[in-house]
mmCIF file of C-alpha atoms in Angstrom:
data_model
loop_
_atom_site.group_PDB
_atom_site.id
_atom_site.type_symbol
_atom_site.label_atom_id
_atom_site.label_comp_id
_atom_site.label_asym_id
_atom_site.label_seq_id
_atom_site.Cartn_x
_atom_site.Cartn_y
_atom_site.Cartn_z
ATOM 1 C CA UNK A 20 162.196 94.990 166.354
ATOM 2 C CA UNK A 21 161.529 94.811 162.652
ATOM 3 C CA UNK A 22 161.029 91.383 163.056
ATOM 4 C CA UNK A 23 158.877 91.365 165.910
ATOM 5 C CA UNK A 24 156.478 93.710 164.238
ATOM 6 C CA UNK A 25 155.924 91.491 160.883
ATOM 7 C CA UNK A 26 155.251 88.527 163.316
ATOM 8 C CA UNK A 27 152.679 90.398 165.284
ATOM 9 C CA UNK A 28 151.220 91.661 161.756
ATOM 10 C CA UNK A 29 151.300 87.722 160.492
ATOM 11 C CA UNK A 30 149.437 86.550 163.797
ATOM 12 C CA UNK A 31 146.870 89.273 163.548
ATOM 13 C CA UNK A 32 146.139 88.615 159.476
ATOM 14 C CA UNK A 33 146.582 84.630 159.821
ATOM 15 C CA UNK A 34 143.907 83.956 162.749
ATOM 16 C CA UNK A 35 141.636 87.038 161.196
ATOM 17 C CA UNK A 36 141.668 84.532 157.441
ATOM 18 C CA UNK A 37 140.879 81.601 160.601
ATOM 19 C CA UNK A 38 137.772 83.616 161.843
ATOM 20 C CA UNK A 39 136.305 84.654 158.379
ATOM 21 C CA UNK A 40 136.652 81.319 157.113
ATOM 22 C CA UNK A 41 135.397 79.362 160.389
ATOM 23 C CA UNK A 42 131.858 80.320 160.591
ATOM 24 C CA UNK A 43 131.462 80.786 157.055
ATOM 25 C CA UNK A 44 133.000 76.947 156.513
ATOM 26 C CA UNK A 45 130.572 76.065 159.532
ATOM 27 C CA UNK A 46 127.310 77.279 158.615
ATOM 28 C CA UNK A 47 127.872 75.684 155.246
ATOM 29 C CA UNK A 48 128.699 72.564 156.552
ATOM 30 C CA UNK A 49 125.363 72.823 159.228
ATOM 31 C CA UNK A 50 122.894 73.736 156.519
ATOM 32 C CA UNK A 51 124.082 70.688 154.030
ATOM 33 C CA UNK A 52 124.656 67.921 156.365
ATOM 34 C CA UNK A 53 123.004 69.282 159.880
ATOM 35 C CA UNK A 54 125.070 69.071 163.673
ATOM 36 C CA UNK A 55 124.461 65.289 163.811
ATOM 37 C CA UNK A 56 127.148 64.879 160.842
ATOM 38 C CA UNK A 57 130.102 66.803 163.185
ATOM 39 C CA UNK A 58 131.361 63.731 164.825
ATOM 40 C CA UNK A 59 132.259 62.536 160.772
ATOM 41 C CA UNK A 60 133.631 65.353 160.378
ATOM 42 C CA UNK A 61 136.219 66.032 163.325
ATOM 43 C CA UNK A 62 137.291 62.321 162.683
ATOM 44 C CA UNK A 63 138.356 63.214 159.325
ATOM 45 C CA UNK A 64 139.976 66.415 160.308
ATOM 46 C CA UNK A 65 141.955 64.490 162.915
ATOM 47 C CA UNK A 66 143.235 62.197 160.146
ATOM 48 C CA UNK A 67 143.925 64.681 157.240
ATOM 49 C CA UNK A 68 145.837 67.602 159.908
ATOM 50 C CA UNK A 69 147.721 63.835 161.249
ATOM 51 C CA UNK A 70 148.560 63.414 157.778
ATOM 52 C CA UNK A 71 149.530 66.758 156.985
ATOM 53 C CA UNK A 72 151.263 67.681 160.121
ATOM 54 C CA UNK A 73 153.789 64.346 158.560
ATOM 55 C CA UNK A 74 154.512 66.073 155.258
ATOM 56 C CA UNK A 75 155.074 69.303 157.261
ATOM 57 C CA UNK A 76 157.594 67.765 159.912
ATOM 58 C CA UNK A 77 159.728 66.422 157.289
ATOM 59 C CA UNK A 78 160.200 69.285 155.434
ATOM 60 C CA UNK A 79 160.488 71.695 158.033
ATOM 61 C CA UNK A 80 164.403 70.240 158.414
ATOM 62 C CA UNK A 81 165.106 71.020 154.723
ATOM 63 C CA UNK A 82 162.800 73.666 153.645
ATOM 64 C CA UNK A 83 163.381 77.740 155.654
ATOM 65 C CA UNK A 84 160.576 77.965 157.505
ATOM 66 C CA UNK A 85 159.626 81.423 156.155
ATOM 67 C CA UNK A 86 159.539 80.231 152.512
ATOM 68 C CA UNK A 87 157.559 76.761 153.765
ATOM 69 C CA UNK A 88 154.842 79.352 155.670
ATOM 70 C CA UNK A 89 154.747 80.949 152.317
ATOM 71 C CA UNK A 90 154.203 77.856 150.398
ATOM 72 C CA UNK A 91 151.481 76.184 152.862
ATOM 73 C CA UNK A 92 150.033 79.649 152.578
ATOM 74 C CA UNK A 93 149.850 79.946 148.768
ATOM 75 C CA UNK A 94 148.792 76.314 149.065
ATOM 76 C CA UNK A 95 145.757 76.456 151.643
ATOM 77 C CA UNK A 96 144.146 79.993 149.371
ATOM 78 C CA UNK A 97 144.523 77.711 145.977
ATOM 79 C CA UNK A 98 142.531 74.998 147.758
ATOM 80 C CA UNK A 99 140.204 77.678 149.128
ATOM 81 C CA UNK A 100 139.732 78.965 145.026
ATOM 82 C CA UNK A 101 138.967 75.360 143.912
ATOM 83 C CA UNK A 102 136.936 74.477 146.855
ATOM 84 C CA UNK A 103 134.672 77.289 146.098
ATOM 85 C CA UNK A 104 134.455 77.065 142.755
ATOM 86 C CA UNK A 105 133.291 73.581 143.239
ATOM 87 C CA UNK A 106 130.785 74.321 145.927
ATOM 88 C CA UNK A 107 129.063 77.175 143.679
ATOM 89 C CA UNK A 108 129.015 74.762 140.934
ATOM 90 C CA UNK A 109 126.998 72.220 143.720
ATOM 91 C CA UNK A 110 129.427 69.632 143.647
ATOM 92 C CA UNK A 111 128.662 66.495 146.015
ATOM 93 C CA UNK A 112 130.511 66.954 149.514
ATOM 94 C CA UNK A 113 131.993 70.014 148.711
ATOM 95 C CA UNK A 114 131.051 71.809 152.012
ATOM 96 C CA UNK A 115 132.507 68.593 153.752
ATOM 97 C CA UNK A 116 135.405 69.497 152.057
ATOM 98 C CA UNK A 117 135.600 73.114 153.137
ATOM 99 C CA UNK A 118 135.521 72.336 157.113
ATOM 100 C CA UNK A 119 138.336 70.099 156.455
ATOM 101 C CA UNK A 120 140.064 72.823 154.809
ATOM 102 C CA UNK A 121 139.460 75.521 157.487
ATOM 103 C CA UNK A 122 140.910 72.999 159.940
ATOM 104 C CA UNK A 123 143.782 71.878 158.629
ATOM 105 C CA UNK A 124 145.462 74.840 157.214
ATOM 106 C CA UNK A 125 145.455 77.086 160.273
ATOM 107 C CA UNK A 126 147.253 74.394 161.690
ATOM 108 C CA UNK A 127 149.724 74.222 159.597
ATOM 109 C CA UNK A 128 150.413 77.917 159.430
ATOM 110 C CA UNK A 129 150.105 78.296 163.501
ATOM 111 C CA UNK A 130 152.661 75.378 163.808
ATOM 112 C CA UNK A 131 154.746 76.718 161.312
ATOM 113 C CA UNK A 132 154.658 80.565 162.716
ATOM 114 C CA UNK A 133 155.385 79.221 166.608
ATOM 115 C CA UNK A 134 158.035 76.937 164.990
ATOM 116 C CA UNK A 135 159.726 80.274 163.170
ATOM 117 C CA UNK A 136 159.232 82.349 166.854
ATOM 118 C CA UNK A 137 160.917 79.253 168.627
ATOM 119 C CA UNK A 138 163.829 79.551 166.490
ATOM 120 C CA UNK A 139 163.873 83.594 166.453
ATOM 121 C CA UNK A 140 164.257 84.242 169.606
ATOM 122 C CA UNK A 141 165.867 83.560 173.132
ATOM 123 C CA UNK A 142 164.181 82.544 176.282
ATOM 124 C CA UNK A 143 164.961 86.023 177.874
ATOM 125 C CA UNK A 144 162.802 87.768 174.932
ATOM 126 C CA UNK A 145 160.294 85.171 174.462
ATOM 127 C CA UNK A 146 158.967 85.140 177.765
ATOM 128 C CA UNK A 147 157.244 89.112 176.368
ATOM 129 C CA UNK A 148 157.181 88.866 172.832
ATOM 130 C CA UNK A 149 154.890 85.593 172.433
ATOM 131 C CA UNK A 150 152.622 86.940 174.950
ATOM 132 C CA UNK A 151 152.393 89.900 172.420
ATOM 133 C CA UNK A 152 151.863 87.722 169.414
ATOM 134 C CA UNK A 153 148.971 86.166 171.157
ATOM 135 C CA UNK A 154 147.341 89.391 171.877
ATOM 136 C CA UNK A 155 147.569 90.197 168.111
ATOM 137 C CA UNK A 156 146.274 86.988 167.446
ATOM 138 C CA UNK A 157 143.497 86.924 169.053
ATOM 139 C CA UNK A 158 142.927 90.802 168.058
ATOM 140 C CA UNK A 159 142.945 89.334 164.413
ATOM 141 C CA UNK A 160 140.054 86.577 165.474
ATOM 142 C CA UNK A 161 137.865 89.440 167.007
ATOM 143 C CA UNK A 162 137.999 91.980 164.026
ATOM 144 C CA UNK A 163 137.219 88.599 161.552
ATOM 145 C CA UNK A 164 134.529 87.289 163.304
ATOM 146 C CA UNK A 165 132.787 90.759 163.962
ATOM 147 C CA UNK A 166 133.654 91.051 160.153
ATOM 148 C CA UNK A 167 132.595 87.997 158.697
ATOM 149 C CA UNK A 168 129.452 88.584 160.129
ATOM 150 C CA UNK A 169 128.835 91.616 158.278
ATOM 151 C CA UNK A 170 129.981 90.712 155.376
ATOM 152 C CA UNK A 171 127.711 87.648 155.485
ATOM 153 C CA UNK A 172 124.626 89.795 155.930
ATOM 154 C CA UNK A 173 125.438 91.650 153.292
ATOM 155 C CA UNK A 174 127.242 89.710 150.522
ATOM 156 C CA UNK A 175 126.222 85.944 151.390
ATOM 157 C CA UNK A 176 128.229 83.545 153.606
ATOM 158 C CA UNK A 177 129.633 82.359 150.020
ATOM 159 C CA UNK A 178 130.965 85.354 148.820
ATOM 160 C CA UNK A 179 132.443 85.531 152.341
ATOM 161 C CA UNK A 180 135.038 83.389 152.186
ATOM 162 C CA UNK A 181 136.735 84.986 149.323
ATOM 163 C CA UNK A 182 137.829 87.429 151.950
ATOM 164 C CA UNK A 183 140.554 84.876 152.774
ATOM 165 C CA UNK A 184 142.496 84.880 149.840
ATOM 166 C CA UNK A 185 143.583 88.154 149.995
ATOM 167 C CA UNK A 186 144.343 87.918 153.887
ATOM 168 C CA UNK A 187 146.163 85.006 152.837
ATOM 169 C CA UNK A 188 148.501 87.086 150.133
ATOM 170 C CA UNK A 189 148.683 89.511 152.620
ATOM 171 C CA UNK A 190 150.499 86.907 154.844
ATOM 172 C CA UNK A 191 152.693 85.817 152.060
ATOM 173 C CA UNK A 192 153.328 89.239 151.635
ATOM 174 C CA UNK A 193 154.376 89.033 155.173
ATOM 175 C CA UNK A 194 156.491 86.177 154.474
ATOM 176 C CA UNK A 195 158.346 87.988 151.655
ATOM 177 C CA UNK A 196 159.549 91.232 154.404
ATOM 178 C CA UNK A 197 160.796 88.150 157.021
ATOM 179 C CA UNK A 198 162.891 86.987 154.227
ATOM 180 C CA UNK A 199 164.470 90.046 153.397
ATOM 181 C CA UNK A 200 165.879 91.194 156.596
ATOM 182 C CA UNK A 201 169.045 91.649 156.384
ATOM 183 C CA UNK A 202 170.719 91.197 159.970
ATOM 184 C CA UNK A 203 171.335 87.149 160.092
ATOM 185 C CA UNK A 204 169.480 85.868 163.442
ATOM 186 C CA UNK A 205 168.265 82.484 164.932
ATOM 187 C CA UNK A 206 165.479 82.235 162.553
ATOM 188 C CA UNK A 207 167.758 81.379 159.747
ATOM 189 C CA UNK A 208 168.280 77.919 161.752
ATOM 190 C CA UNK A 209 165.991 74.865 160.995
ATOM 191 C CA UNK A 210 164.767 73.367 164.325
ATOM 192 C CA UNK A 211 165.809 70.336 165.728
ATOM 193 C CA UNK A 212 163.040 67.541 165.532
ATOM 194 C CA UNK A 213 162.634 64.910 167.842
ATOM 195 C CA UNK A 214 160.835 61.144 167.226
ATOM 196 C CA UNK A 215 157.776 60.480 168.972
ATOM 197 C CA UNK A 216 159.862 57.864 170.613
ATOM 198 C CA UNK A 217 161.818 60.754 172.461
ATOM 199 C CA UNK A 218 158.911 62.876 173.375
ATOM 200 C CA UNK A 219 157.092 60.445 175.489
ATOM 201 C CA UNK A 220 160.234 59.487 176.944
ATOM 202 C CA UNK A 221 161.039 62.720 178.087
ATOM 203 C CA UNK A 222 157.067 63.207 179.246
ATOM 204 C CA UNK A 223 156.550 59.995 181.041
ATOM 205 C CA UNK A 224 159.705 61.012 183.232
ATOM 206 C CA UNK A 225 157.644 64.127 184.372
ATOM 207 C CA UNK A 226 155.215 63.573 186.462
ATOM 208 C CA UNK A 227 154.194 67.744 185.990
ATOM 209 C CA UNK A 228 154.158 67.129 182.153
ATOM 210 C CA UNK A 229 151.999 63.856 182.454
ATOM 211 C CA UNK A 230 149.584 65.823 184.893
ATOM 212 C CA UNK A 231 149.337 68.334 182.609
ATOM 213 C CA UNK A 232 148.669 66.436 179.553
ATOM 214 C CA UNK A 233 145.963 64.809 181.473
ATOM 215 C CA UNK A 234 144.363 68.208 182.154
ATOM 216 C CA UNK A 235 144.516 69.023 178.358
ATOM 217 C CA UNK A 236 143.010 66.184 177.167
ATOM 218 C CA UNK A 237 140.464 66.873 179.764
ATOM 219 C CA UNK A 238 139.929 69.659 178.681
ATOM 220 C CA UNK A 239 139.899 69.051 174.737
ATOM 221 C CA UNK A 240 136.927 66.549 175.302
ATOM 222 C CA UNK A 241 134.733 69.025 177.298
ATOM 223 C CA UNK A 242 135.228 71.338 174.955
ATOM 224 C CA UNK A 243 133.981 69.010 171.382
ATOM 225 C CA UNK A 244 130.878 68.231 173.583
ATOM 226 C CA UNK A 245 130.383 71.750 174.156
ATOM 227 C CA UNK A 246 130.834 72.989 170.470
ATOM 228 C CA UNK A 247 128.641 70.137 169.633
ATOM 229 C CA UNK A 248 125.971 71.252 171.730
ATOM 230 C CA UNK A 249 126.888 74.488 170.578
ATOM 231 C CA UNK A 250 125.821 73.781 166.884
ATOM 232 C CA UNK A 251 122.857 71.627 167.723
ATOM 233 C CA UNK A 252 121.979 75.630 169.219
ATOM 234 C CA UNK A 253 122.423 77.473 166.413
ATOM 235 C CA UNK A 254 120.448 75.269 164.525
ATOM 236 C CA UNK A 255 117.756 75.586 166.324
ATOM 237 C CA UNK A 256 118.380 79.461 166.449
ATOM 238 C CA UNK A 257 119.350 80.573 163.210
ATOM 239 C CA UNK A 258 116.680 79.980 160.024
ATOM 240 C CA UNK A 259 119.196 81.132 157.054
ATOM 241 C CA UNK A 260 123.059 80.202 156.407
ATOM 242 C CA UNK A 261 123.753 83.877 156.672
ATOM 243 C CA UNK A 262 122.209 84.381 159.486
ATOM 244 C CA UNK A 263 123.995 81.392 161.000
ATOM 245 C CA UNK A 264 127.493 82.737 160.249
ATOM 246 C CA UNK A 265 126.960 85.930 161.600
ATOM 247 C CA UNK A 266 126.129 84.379 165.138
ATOM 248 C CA UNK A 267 128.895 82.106 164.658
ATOM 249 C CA UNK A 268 131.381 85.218 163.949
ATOM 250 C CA UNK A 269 129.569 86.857 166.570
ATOM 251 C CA UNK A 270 130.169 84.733 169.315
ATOM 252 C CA UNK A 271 133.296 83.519 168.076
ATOM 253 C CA UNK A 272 134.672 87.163 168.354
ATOM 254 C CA UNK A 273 133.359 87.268 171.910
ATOM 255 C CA UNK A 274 135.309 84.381 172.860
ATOM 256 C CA UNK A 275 138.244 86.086 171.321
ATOM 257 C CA UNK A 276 137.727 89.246 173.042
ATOM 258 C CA UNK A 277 137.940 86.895 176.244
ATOM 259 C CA UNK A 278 141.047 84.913 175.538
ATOM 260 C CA UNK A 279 142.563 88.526 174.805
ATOM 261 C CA UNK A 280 141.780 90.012 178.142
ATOM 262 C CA UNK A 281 142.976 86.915 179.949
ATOM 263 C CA UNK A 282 146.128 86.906 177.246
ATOM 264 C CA UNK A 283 146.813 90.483 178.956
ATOM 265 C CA UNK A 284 145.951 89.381 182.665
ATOM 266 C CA UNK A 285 148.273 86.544 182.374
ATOM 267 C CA UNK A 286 151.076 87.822 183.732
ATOM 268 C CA UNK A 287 149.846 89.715 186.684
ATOM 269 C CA UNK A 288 147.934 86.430 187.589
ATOM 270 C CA UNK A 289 151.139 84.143 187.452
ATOM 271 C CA UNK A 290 152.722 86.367 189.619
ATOM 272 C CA UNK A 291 150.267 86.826 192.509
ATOM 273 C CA UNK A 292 148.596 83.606 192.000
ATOM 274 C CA UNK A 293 150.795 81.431 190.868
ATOM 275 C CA UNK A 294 151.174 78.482 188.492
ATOM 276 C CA UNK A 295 149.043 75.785 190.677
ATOM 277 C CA UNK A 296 146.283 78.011 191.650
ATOM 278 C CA UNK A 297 146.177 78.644 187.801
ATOM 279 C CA UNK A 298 146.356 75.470 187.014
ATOM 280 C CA UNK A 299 143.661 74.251 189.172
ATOM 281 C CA UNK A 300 141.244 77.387 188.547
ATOM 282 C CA UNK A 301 141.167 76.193 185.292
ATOM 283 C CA UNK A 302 138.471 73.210 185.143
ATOM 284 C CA UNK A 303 136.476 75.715 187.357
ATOM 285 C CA UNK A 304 136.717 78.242 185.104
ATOM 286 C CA UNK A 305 135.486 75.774 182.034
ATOM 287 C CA UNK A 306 132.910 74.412 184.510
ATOM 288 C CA UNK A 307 131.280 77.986 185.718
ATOM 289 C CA UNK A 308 131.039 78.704 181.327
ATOM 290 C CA UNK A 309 129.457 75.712 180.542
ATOM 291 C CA UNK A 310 126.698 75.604 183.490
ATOM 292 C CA UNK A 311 125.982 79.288 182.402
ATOM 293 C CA UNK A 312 125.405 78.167 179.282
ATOM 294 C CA UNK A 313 123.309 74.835 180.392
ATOM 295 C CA UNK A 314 121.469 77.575 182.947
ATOM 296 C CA UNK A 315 120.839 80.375 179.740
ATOM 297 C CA UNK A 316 121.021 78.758 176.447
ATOM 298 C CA UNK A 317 119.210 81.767 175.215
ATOM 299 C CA UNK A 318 121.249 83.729 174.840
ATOM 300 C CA UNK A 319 122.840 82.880 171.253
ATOM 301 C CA UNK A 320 119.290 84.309 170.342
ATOM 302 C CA UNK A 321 120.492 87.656 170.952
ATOM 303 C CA UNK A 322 124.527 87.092 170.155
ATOM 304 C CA UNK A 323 123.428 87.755 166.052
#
């Protein structure tokens, strides 16, 4: 139980860092290089969380993966210090920088967390407890985009962002309790890794797993155009950078509050609608949201 309760208290603190430092990293990056620059951007995010993701796979078989989370947490919070010294000293491309940073490290620490839960725990318990650790999670991304918002009003989007490193220490912190439970358990076992060789073998014999990729990437590319479009709004909304980060947090934390509700609905859904009803309502579901917002783009004017 112990256990459980320290990974419920690391989700909560390690997507609340995500949501201060997402708006905050995204209203810095719109006011120096404007929406049109975001397709630069995610490119180079795609390539530097690739890269990373490397490094992190091949130490994951050597290193415990509560003293790795620690280290890609002390890590990502010593990049944050430098990255904001150097952008309040006005060095070149340092807000570039910064959304690369508040892509990358959350996920590294998300992979790393579900790859500690994976090895912590059976089936039997992990068909509750995950569902739990998502609740906290996105819990965590409400309270820090509600917060980041005020905090933006009132100390600066800059000053902001500092928020993170001590919700980073706190996870470290976190890290620290994990490690000293006593009662030896799965956790203390390094997953097994497989080559990318063996995953698409063992997806391309599924036709399920291929249909379901499919609807991912489906539904990955729907949703960059719509956070594009979504920027190219708040531009034209917002007239400050602090204003701009507290609608991002703002609407942000709606989302959250959402995903939560539907986190908790989950399981009464599966059950009395079942998986392929589910499955299909999704697309609908992502369709109805973005023809509301196509129908009422307003109404980020009133989300701040």
């Amino acid at each position: 139980m112990q256990r459980i309760v320290l990974l419920c208290a690391l989700a909560f603190v390690v997507l609340c860092s995500y949501e201060v430092a997402r708006p905050a990293c995204e209203s810095l990056f719109l006011e120096a290089y404007g929406s049109a620059a975001l397709p630069q951007v995610w490119i180079v995010v795609a390539i530097v969380a690739a890269l990373v993701v490397t490094v992190y796979n091949r130490f994951s078989a050597s290193v415990p993966l509560v003293r790795l989370f620690a280290i890609a947490a002390g890590i990502s919070a010593t990049l944050l210090i430098v990255l904001l010294q150097l952008f309040q000293a006005d060095v070149p491309e340092a807000a570039f920088a910064l959304y690369v940073w508040k892509d990358v490290y959350v996920v590294v620490l998300v992979e790393i967390f579900w790859s500690f839960a994976n090895a912590s725990f059976a089936i039997g318990t992990a068909k509750w407890v995950y569902g739990l650790f998502c609740v906290m999670g996105s819990l965590g991304s409400m309270v820090g985009g509600k917060g980041v918002g005020y905090l933006a009003k009132e100390w600066g989007t800059v000053q902001s962002l500092w928020l993170v490193i001590p919700l980073l220490a706190l996870s470290w912190l976190l890290c620290v309790f994990l490690k000293r439970l006593d009662a030896p358990t799965q956790s203390e076992q390094q997953p097994q890794h497989s080559s990318l060789q063996e995953g698409f073998s063992v997806l391309l014999k599924s036709r399920y797993l291929v249909l379901i990729l499919a609807l991912i990437v489906v539904i990955q590319v729907v949703i960059t155009l719509v956070d594009y479009q979504f920027n190219v709004m708040v531009e034209q909304y917002t007239q400050n950078t602090d204003e701009r980060t507290a609608l991002i947090g703002n609407v942000y934390a709606a989302i959250s509050m959402g995903s939560m509700t539907l986190q908790l609905a989950t399981g009464p859904i599966l059950r009395f609608v079942g998986i392929p009803l589910t499955l299909f309502c999704i697309p609908l579901v992502l369709g109805g949201a973005v023809g509301l917002m196509a129908a009422a783009p307003r109404f980020l004017a009133t989300a701040a």
